[in-house]
Amino acid sequence: MNFRPWIQNIWRASLASVAMGVLLSCQGAFQPRTQPLISTGTEDSALTGAAKVVYDPLEQITNLVPYTGTGQTELMREIRQQINPRRFNPELSKQISFARVVVHREGALAQPTRVQVTLGLRTAEAGLTRSLEFEGPLHVTDSGLLGNSGIPVKDGHLMTEVRFQLVVGCRDQNCDKVQLILQKINLNVPGHQAAKVSEETGLLYSRSHTNYRVSRSTGDGAKPLLEPLTTPPRADRRAIQESVEVLEGPAWVRIRVPSDKPDSDMLVVEGELLRTTDRTSELQRVEVGDRPLRGVLLGNNERGDIAVRVQRSNEQGEAEPPSEVTIFFEQPIENAPPAAPEFKVVDSEIWASHPTAIVPVNFSDPKLSGAQQVTRQLEKFRVNPRVQEFMKYWTGESKYRQCGRGAAIDMKPRALNFLHKMKALVPYTTTIFQHLDVTPEILYISALESQFAITDGWIIEATKLPAGADPALFTAAGPYQITEIAAKYLRDNRTPGLNFVTLPIGEDRSVNPNDDRSFFLPTTFAAAAYAKDMLTWFPDHPELWPLGYTEGQGALAVAMKCSLEPTPAKRASCRRSSSAGAAMSQRDRYRDATLDDIVNYKMAPCGKIDYILLYLALKFVGANMKEVKLDFDEAKVPKQLPKLFRPLQNLENLIPTMLKK
């Protein structure tokens, strides 16, 4: 049975009656069984405390994805405090499968007069969801705000064992934030006793105006997907964002962009609010007018900011070019500081262009034109506040804590060791970077990957093997921790393929001395080739290449190739014909994002964001040690070097011997 038209009609009726509300996951009065929610027991205030069980058919695995809050942490805490702790039942929260809140308004001033709420309650016995409908007037309460002390459920007289009522309270004069206390009344009591509330939980409905901006996806045709959205929005046009959050339960969001026509919307987006640091999630509804689209939730954060990708499909389900746009919805910030002036990049002032840089980029070398362009693009991050904060970790001005918590680490000794040791190695790498035309500053990534150049000696190590883990899955080794799968990609899938020899890691986790990952220049050639492909993947945002590097080098290699296909249909076909699976869907989301977008909208785990920032920060510290007040001591540059070449290799034949014949 198709319930989609029924949902559309509800929304049209709401708009026609000058109402506002949010409704998600509603499939009619009853809907088929869905997976139950799981308690997460988290202390993260940005999460609700519940998680959804999600099955990935491509990967054939089940994931537990936490629900995020709606940006109203303090109000949710206050609602929790108002609920009787003896009656609060988080299981009742997790039974709520959809929510619709409509505040009806009347008069020229659109004063709130009535509230209409529909909740879906999943029944444990039959595995179905039934609709609980509540509607009642709003009165002035003792707090001076509007509310209703008890709206009985519709047709409650037909219920024999339990009945429900809703206590409603507006949290502001305009009822843009409405708290709802759902009370379950036990009717199965002795005749001489009055029925009483046995369980309850709380919900919060909120409504706000948000700013939005649109980023077009690369590879799309000239004609935009949503013409009105892809043009600069008028100053008076903003999106209307509505959300419902359940205490220790699910959360949903609905965003609509009104059109110039009365009672119509340019865009409507609905979906569950699920954590996006690890994966995207499908939106439940995306429409432009009456036309259904597809979409995914790319990011959301504790402020209530939302990032989505909207995709148009033809009748056969294949994407039509131009097929998609990425839209960022952002809550207005009160008293926001003025935007910083644009940073002007001048070649002669680029830190890495100076010969004194630990890893200099020669701006007069015609063989490094691509490397020079990347270095130009990265230079603006020298004044990025987040990068500047991480530079202080490398200089010792501040102690580093991963994700801002945990043990404090003094990074200065690591930085000094690395910079002095790398100074001795850089001259040998010139031909590699000239041949590949990739920035030599990729060398800094080894400081984050291994102990090779951050401690005494030249340590060639394999990745640690967790207790009980399969050694076949932990194959990274060498200064850049290149895995067997990444090496196979470099040999077999890259053009031209590399003559890069990798051998099994020993049972004692030792690296075979004949493995190319134990020789500095062959493994640097492989890492540089891999980084070049990463940079091709992020042509407009080269600052993100470390994100691709640290997210994994297995399915990533295939996923990267798929993401470069010009249309979503071709990307999907590539994904289906490969084993890229989740790697494609996750890494594909970064195509339209900047570093600030990924951080602000929580589109990657905090540890991986730290990885990007540590790389960029060390790059700038190494480019201008004097500016950041680090002392360089020529006497500390090591004379004893690691093994540079495999047998029979030298600087003259390095490039030919690294390429397949």
XYZ file of C-alpha atoms in Angstrom:
661
model
C 0.000 0.000 0.000
C 1.374 3.394 -0.965
C 1.043 5.936 1.843
C 3.042 8.756 0.195
C -0.007 10.689 -1.176
C -1.569 10.590 2.283
C 1.507 12.235 3.780
C 1.524 14.904 1.075
C -2.115 15.742 1.711
C -1.498 16.189 5.423
C 1.200 18.762 4.733
C -0.875 20.629 2.210
C -3.713 20.824 4.728
C -1.327 22.138 7.362
C -0.047 24.871 5.080
C -3.559 25.863 4.057
C -4.652 26.327 7.684
C -1.680 28.596 8.506
C -0.221 25.936 10.768
C 3.258 24.733 11.432
C 4.482 21.326 12.409
C 6.748 18.387 11.849
C 5.812 14.871 10.787
C 8.238 12.137 9.963
C 8.194 8.387 9.445
C 4.397 8.369 9.481
C 3.054 5.668 7.210
C -0.624 5.881 8.154
C -2.468 4.751 11.260
C -0.383 1.580 11.426
C 2.870 0.675 9.805
C 4.958 -2.506 9.519
C 7.317 -3.527 12.278
C 10.558 -1.561 12.368
C 13.746 -2.334 14.234
C 13.527 -1.323 17.911
C 15.766 1.456 19.164
C 18.729 0.690 21.407
C 19.866 2.640 24.482
C 23.423 3.915 24.122
C 24.036 5.198 27.644
C 26.102 8.055 26.230
C 27.308 11.054 28.191
C 27.639 13.082 24.992
C 25.132 15.912 25.337
C 24.883 16.152 21.543
C 23.257 12.685 21.406
C 19.789 11.740 22.642
C 20.804 8.432 24.217
C 19.101 6.197 21.648
C 20.438 4.524 18.522
C 18.901 3.010 15.431
C 19.797 -0.399 14.044
C 20.673 0.087 10.356
C 21.427 -2.715 7.911
C 23.762 -1.941 5.016
C 22.826 -4.272 2.120
C 25.998 -3.453 0.193
C 28.327 -4.252 3.063
C 25.929 -6.866 4.487
C 26.554 -5.635 7.999
C 24.398 -4.088 10.698
C 25.361 -0.742 12.186
C 24.184 0.976 15.348
C 23.709 4.676 14.512
C 23.017 7.101 17.409
C 20.366 9.821 17.203
C 21.606 13.374 17.638
C 19.794 16.158 19.420
C 18.113 19.119 17.783
C 20.350 21.834 19.196
C 18.211 22.363 22.318
C 20.357 20.662 24.958
C 19.437 22.977 27.847
C 15.702 22.811 27.190
C 15.832 19.014 26.989
C 17.649 18.949 30.319
C 14.949 21.144 31.866
C 12.183 18.890 30.489
C 13.929 15.869 31.981
C 14.018 17.575 35.381
C 10.286 18.339 35.227
C 9.343 14.690 34.702
C 8.728 12.562 37.786
C 11.805 10.290 37.933
C 9.679 7.397 39.175
C 7.467 7.605 36.123
C 10.008 8.388 33.434
C 10.348 5.395 31.143
C 13.008 5.567 28.407
C 11.408 2.510 26.796
C 8.280 4.583 26.197
C 10.528 7.123 24.441
C 11.934 4.463 22.155
C 8.443 3.278 21.212
C 7.714 6.644 19.572
C 8.219 6.102 15.844
C 6.984 9.406 14.418
C 5.784 12.791 15.612
C 3.665 15.553 14.145
C 3.178 18.882 15.879
C 1.012 21.654 14.425
C 0.485 24.996 16.174
C -2.602 26.678 14.712
C -2.595 30.465 14.560
C -5.282 33.064 14.029
C -5.587 36.768 13.373
C -3.364 39.316 11.754
C -0.689 38.723 14.383
C -0.863 34.938 13.912
C -1.440 34.307 17.600
C -1.156 30.630 18.670
C -4.598 29.270 19.611
C -4.553 25.486 19.351
C -2.108 22.610 19.193
C -2.503 19.389 17.264
C -0.146 16.468 17.895
C 0.069 13.025 16.322
C 2.467 10.465 17.753
C 3.247 7.013 16.426
C 3.600 4.473 19.215
C 5.163 1.133 18.401
C 3.361 -1.671 20.218
C 5.515 -4.445 21.587
C 2.842 -7.103 21.277
C 1.897 -6.886 17.601
C 4.979 -5.143 16.301
C 2.830 -2.430 14.713
C 2.623 1.306 15.196
C -0.610 3.056 16.056
C -1.340 6.746 15.864
C -2.141 8.689 19.020
C -3.937 11.930 18.168
C -4.224 14.897 20.510
C -5.858 18.275 19.867
C -6.748 21.049 22.283
C -6.765 24.783 22.930
C -3.842 26.754 24.310
C -4.490 28.737 27.515
C -2.380 31.176 29.472
C -0.742 29.215 32.301
C 0.741 30.311 35.646
C 4.060 30.870 33.895
C 2.452 33.512 31.676
C 3.023 31.338 28.621
C 0.512 29.303 26.657
C -0.106 25.638 27.375
C -2.589 22.927 28.288
C -2.391 20.833 31.445
C -3.886 17.725 29.910
C -5.160 16.938 26.416
C -6.721 13.451 26.318
C -5.970 11.149 23.410
C -8.641 11.024 20.746
C -10.954 8.006 21.131
C -9.412 7.367 24.530
C -12.767 6.053 25.783
C -12.266 3.033 23.543
C -9.031 2.077 25.300
C -9.507 -0.530 28.015
C -6.076 -1.103 29.544
C -4.110 2.107 29.048
C -4.941 5.616 28.002
C -2.736 8.539 27.084
C -2.777 12.276 27.649
C -0.459 15.103 26.660
C 0.672 18.014 28.827
C 1.648 20.915 26.563
C 3.692 23.981 27.431
C 5.059 26.708 25.150
C 8.586 27.758 26.077
C 8.296 31.182 24.426
C 5.576 33.734 23.635
C 5.314 32.691 20.016
C 5.195 28.929 20.726
C 8.199 28.341 18.489
C 9.381 25.918 21.160
C 6.799 23.601 22.687
C 7.452 20.965 25.326
C 5.221 17.897 25.364
C 4.895 15.446 28.257
C 3.347 12.176 27.094
C 1.641 10.415 30.005
C 0.525 6.799 30.004
C -2.406 6.126 32.335
C -2.893 2.600 33.632
C -6.605 1.652 33.571
C -6.079 -1.879 34.779
C -6.571 -1.064 38.488
C -9.044 -2.288 41.134
C -12.458 -0.687 40.876
C -12.090 1.295 44.095
C -8.870 2.969 42.855
C -8.618 5.877 40.458
C -6.618 5.463 37.271
C -3.269 7.207 37.517
C -0.251 8.073 35.443
C 2.120 5.102 35.381
C 4.719 6.181 32.788
C 5.754 9.358 31.030
C 8.336 10.836 28.757
C 9.076 14.217 27.198
C 9.406 15.694 23.723
C 10.419 19.098 22.422
C 9.143 20.685 19.233
C 11.118 23.646 17.931
C 10.794 25.941 14.938
C 13.303 28.476 13.627
C 14.389 30.356 10.532
C 17.731 29.259 9.144
C 20.121 30.578 6.567
C 21.106 28.335 3.683
C 23.734 28.125 0.985
C 24.061 25.800 -1.962
C 27.168 24.055 -3.254
C 26.976 22.445 -6.666
C 28.400 18.970 -7.074
C 31.349 18.508 -9.383
C 30.628 16.758 -12.637
C 27.105 18.130 -13.051
C 25.918 19.716 -16.273
C 25.489 23.409 -16.866
C 21.778 23.506 -16.006
C 21.295 23.427 -12.211
C 19.059 20.967 -10.417
C 17.106 23.534 -8.460
C 17.336 26.802 -10.351
C 15.826 28.977 -7.594
C 18.083 27.445 -4.941
C 21.320 27.649 -6.892
C 20.946 31.378 -7.450
C 21.974 33.618 -4.548
C 19.018 33.745 -2.118
C 17.372 37.065 -1.398
C 18.220 38.626 1.924
C 14.653 38.066 3.132
C 14.438 34.420 2.063
C 15.368 31.835 4.642
C 14.439 28.258 5.302
C 12.001 27.223 8.021
C 13.390 24.409 10.139
C 11.223 22.316 12.466
C 12.361 19.482 14.684
C 11.135 17.081 17.344
C 13.403 15.437 19.903
C 12.312 12.710 22.319
C 14.024 12.241 25.691
C 16.417 9.304 25.282
C 14.642 8.509 22.044
C 14.600 9.465 18.362
C 14.795 12.915 16.775
C 13.581 14.253 13.439
C 13.923 17.367 11.342
C 11.829 18.990 8.625
C 13.146 21.886 6.562
C 11.258 23.801 3.927
C 12.294 26.681 1.716
C 9.175 28.766 0.900
C 8.694 29.787 -2.691
C 7.360 33.103 -3.956
C 3.952 31.495 -4.465
C 1.536 31.530 -1.489
C 1.266 28.293 0.525
C 3.924 26.507 -1.505
C 7.489 25.468 -0.932
C 10.487 25.427 -3.176
C 11.986 22.510 -1.266
C 10.877 20.197 1.555
C 13.307 17.887 3.356
C 12.422 15.438 6.125
C 14.541 12.881 7.907
C 15.770 11.346 11.103
C 18.569 13.144 12.914
C 21.307 10.528 13.032
C 24.974 11.011 13.815
C 26.924 11.792 10.659
C 30.525 11.535 11.848
C 30.756 7.941 10.617
C 28.200 7.662 7.812
C 25.456 9.408 5.894
C 21.788 8.417 6.203
C 18.923 8.408 3.730
C 16.367 11.195 4.054
C 12.759 10.062 4.352
C 11.285 12.737 2.139
C 12.708 15.212 -0.362
C 10.378 17.111 -2.679
C 10.364 20.102 -4.954
C 6.724 20.947 -5.506
C 5.039 17.600 -6.158
C 8.167 15.983 -7.538
C 9.866 13.443 -5.249
C 13.643 13.490 -5.092
C 16.259 11.432 -3.334
C 18.527 12.756 -0.642
C 20.936 11.991 2.172
C 21.778 13.655 5.452
C 25.448 14.610 5.197
C 25.961 16.394 8.497
C 24.383 17.895 11.594
C 25.656 19.349 14.839
C 24.676 20.371 18.362
C 23.541 23.812 17.160
C 20.929 22.320 14.845
C 22.816 23.018 11.611
C 22.025 20.548 8.821
C 23.791 19.543 5.589
C 21.950 17.519 2.939
C 22.541 16.331 -0.607
C 19.521 16.403 -2.920
C 19.474 14.281 -6.053
C 17.036 14.178 -8.949
C 16.161 10.882 -10.637
C 14.296 10.053 -13.818
C 11.459 7.550 -14.100
C 13.918 4.661 -14.381
C 15.548 5.698 -11.126
C 18.740 6.844 -12.809
C 20.082 10.263 -12.045
C 19.424 12.931 -14.645
C 22.254 15.357 -15.349
C 22.453 17.846 -13.787
C 21.433 15.688 -10.888
C 22.345 16.942 -7.456
C 23.191 19.799 -5.171
C 24.485 20.007 -1.607
C 22.678 22.406 0.711
C 23.957 23.700 4.052
C 21.361 25.025 6.519
C 22.813 27.104 9.347
C 21.188 28.577 12.437
C 21.766 32.348 12.665
C 24.400 33.359 15.213
C 23.554 36.333 17.400
C 26.250 38.998 17.581
C 28.389 37.054 15.131
C 31.802 38.661 14.538
C 32.335 40.192 11.107
C 33.825 37.893 8.500
C 37.596 38.043 8.247
C 38.957 39.686 5.094
C 39.947 37.297 2.326
C 43.524 36.099 2.651
C 45.542 37.149 -0.401
C 48.137 34.631 -1.515
C 51.321 36.032 -3.040
C 53.860 33.493 -4.298
C 56.851 35.288 -2.836
C 55.190 35.332 0.594
C 54.236 31.650 0.678
C 56.177 30.136 3.558
C 57.002 26.891 1.762
C 58.424 28.786 -1.234
C 61.433 29.907 0.805
C 64.589 27.753 0.715
C 64.711 27.854 4.519
C 61.598 25.698 4.732
C 62.274 22.146 5.897
C 60.367 20.860 2.865
C 60.628 23.685 0.308
C 58.474 23.932 -2.819
C 60.499 25.394 -5.679
C 58.242 27.931 -7.405
C 60.711 28.387 -10.261
C 60.722 24.685 -11.214
C 58.498 24.075 -14.295
C 58.241 20.396 -13.336
C 56.354 21.345 -10.173
C 53.542 23.459 -11.615
C 50.850 21.232 -10.082
C 52.670 21.135 -6.751
C 52.911 24.920 -6.769
C 49.168 25.262 -7.341
C 48.348 22.973 -4.423
C 50.751 24.900 -2.202
C 49.003 28.144 -3.184
C 45.618 26.657 -2.325
C 46.834 25.475 1.064
C 48.523 28.720 2.070
C 45.276 30.371 3.229
C 45.067 27.817 6.048
C 48.052 29.513 7.626
C 45.559 32.006 9.095
C 42.828 29.472 9.830
C 42.072 29.681 13.594
C 41.844 25.903 13.952
C 45.175 25.339 12.191
C 46.800 28.071 14.262
C 45.573 26.358 17.429
C 47.143 23.088 16.291
C 50.403 24.840 15.408
C 50.695 25.660 19.107
C 50.674 21.947 19.877
C 53.706 21.325 17.656
C 55.598 24.327 19.059
C 54.935 23.314 22.660
C 52.922 26.407 23.480
C 49.962 24.129 24.305
C 49.562 20.431 25.066
C 47.636 18.286 22.593
C 44.664 16.169 23.666
C 43.050 13.983 21.047
C 39.564 15.302 20.333
C 40.124 17.844 23.100
C 40.076 15.246 25.875
C 42.250 12.539 27.361
C 45.939 12.637 28.216
C 47.932 15.772 27.419
C 50.807 15.191 24.987
C 53.843 17.400 24.471
C 54.240 17.413 20.683
C 57.267 19.708 20.542
C 59.949 16.973 20.899
C 58.276 15.007 18.098
C 58.203 18.076 15.883
C 61.870 18.925 16.463
C 63.003 15.339 15.876
C 60.978 15.096 12.695
C 62.028 18.444 11.235
C 65.743 17.864 11.825
C 65.657 14.299 10.472
C 63.542 15.226 7.457
C 65.994 18.005 6.569
C 68.563 15.297 5.840
C 66.229 13.324 3.585
C 64.467 15.993 1.518
C 67.280 16.532 -1.063
C 67.024 12.870 -2.138
C 63.298 13.154 -2.896
C 63.403 15.928 -5.515
C 63.241 13.641 -8.565
C 60.181 11.839 -7.132
C 58.147 15.002 -6.760
C 59.296 16.368 -10.103
C 58.274 13.163 -11.853
C 54.843 13.033 -10.183
C 54.388 16.827 -10.009
C 52.993 16.518 -6.506
C 53.808 18.738 -3.549
C 56.796 17.481 -1.542
C 54.945 18.617 1.578
C 53.208 15.249 1.615
C 56.350 14.160 3.511
C 54.881 15.661 6.681
C 52.234 12.914 6.775
C 54.822 10.373 7.954
C 55.053 12.219 11.293
C 51.443 11.195 11.920
C 51.749 7.662 10.591
C 54.821 6.153 12.238
C 57.794 6.611 14.548
C 60.185 6.609 11.588
C 61.311 10.228 11.957
C 59.875 11.393 15.280
C 62.052 9.330 17.622
C 65.728 8.359 17.812
C 66.958 6.070 15.050
C 65.086 5.220 11.874
C 62.337 2.850 12.980
C 60.664 0.737 10.301
C 57.550 -0.667 11.924
C 54.334 -2.474 11.110
C 51.044 -1.379 12.569
C 50.246 -2.840 15.989
C 48.039 -5.922 16.034
C 45.136 -5.667 18.509
C 44.611 -8.704 20.706
C 42.629 -11.376 18.906
C 42.646 -9.508 15.583
C 43.234 -11.120 12.193
C 46.793 -10.258 11.052
C 45.588 -10.255 7.436
C 43.611 -7.097 8.203
C 46.528 -5.192 9.772
C 49.174 -4.966 7.061
C 50.299 -1.318 7.172
C 54.057 -0.806 7.402
C 56.854 1.678 6.854
C 57.175 5.435 7.306
C 53.792 6.058 5.653
C 52.045 2.889 6.900
C 51.066 1.726 3.415
C 48.804 -1.337 3.492
C 48.937 -4.405 1.286
C 45.643 -3.397 -0.343
C 46.859 0.130 -1.068
C 50.047 -1.309 -2.503
C 48.019 -3.619 -4.722
C 46.046 -0.612 -5.965
C 49.274 1.214 -6.771
C 50.590 -1.814 -8.652
C 47.454 -2.906 -10.510
C 44.888 -0.103 -10.690
C 46.929 3.022 -11.045
C 48.188 4.255 -14.421
C 51.045 3.769 -14.757
C 51.323 0.912 -12.271
C 54.127 0.921 -9.746
C 56.847 -1.648 -9.308
C 56.299 -1.620 -5.552
C 57.180 -4.817 -3.701
C 55.409 -5.664 -0.427
C 55.923 -8.847 1.571
C 53.929 -10.390 4.440
C 54.459 -8.957 7.916
C 56.302 -11.392 10.186
C 54.556 -13.178 13.039
C 56.577 -10.964 15.398
C 55.253 -7.906 13.466
C 58.640 -7.271 11.861
C 58.903 -5.826 8.352
C 60.757 -7.959 5.834
C 64.056 -6.213 4.971
C 63.333 -6.768 1.256
C 59.925 -5.072 1.487
C 59.953 -1.755 -0.407
C 58.282 -0.177 2.620
C 61.570 -0.568 4.487
C 63.431 1.601 1.924
C 62.790 5.322 2.257
C 62.727 6.398 -1.397
C 60.628 3.554 -2.864
C 58.039 3.929 -0.108
C 58.106 7.721 -0.516
C 57.463 7.265 -4.240
C 54.450 5.048 -3.441
C 53.085 7.450 -0.809
C 53.531 10.410 -3.158
C 51.723 8.583 -5.978
C 48.886 7.766 -3.616
C 48.753 11.358 -2.356
C 48.631 12.623 -5.943
C 45.515 10.540 -6.516
C 44.033 11.916 -3.298
C 44.687 15.450 -4.443
C 42.986 14.656 -7.747
C 39.992 13.542 -5.728
C 39.888 16.899 -3.904
C 40.777 19.374 -6.695
C 39.098 22.353 -5.024
C 39.904 21.436 -1.420
C 43.399 19.899 -1.302
C 43.448 20.377 2.466
C 41.253 17.275 2.665
C 43.668 14.793 1.087
C 44.895 13.640 4.537
C 41.292 12.755 5.380
C 41.181 10.318 2.488
C 44.582 8.959 3.507
C 43.632 8.279 7.113
C 40.145 6.959 6.384
C 41.606 3.774 4.985
C 43.430 2.598 1.920
C 41.451 -0.480 0.965
C 38.059 0.136 -0.602
C 39.073 3.797 -0.615
C 41.136 3.226 -3.728
C 38.144 1.937 -5.650
C 35.796 4.422 -4.019
C 38.036 7.256 -5.114
C 37.850 6.165 -8.729
C 34.047 5.825 -8.480
C 33.677 9.296 -6.952
C 35.340 10.862 -9.997
C 32.600 9.608 -12.325
C 30.679 12.658 -13.686
C 27.121 11.700 -12.648
C 25.512 9.969 -9.660
C 24.212 7.225 -11.970
C 27.727 6.385 -13.149
C 29.059 6.640 -9.597
C 26.363 4.235 -8.399
C 27.099 1.828 -11.265
C 30.800 1.936 -10.448
C 30.016 1.294 -6.814
C 27.769 -1.687 -7.602
C 30.367 -3.250 -9.888
C 33.099 -2.893 -7.275
C 33.538 -3.840 -3.660
C 33.781 -0.239 -2.543
C 30.596 -0.486 -0.462
C 30.484 1.940 2.427
C 33.773 3.538 1.377
C 32.063 5.056 -1.644
C 29.023 6.393 0.187
C 31.087 7.875 3.004
C 33.928 9.454 1.057
C 31.639 10.648 -1.694
C 30.050 13.082 0.764
C 33.215 15.168 0.926
C 33.110 16.210 -2.719
C 31.312 19.496 -2.020
C 32.592 20.171 1.494
C 35.386 22.343 2.808
C 37.447 21.621 5.904
C 35.319 24.076 7.877
C 32.145 22.369 6.625
C 33.390 18.967 7.737
C 34.297 20.318 11.168
C 31.187 22.450 11.666
C 28.683 19.870 10.441
C 30.449 16.913 12.078
C 30.940 15.015 8.838
C 33.941 13.009 10.077
C 35.111 11.548 13.411
C 36.962 14.034 15.594
C 40.132 11.931 15.512
C 40.289 12.185 11.732
C 39.618 15.925 11.842
C 42.514 16.217 14.283
C 44.645 14.296 11.776
C 43.992 16.867 9.043
C 44.684 19.773 11.373
C 47.866 18.210 12.756
C 49.155 17.709 9.212
C 48.403 21.265 8.108
C 49.826 22.691 11.328
C 53.091 20.743 11.064
C 53.405 21.754 7.414
C 53.333 25.434 8.359
C 55.580 24.967 11.395
C 58.159 23.259 9.185
C 57.834 25.921 6.506
C 58.755 28.767 8.834
C 60.348 27.618 12.078
C 61.643 31.102 12.802
C 58.164 32.639 12.646
C 56.778 30.108 15.132
C 59.831 30.490 17.385
C 61.300 27.017 16.988
C 65.088 26.778 16.851
C 66.726 24.809 14.066
C 70.128 23.351 14.989
C 72.192 22.180 12.026
C 74.193 19.949 14.358
C 71.062 17.882 15.032
C 70.600 16.958 11.370
C 71.580 13.258 11.327
C 74.583 12.127 9.299
C 73.581 8.473 9.486
C 70.695 7.974 7.057
C 68.180 5.131 6.739
C 68.246 2.696 3.838
C 67.350 4.929 0.908
C 67.278 2.479 -2.015
C 66.504 -1.135 -2.654
C 69.493 -3.134 -4.024
C 70.754 -1.895 -7.410
C 68.790 1.353 -7.142
C 70.290 4.852 -7.171
C 69.125 8.392 -7.842
C 69.708 7.974 -11.588
C 67.522 4.916 -12.026
C 65.052 5.461 -9.191
C 62.140 6.549 -11.383
C 62.482 3.866 -14.093
C 62.857 1.108 -11.516
C 59.704 2.240 -9.688
C 57.491 1.934 -12.780
C 56.151 -1.249 -14.284
C 57.690 -2.048 -17.648
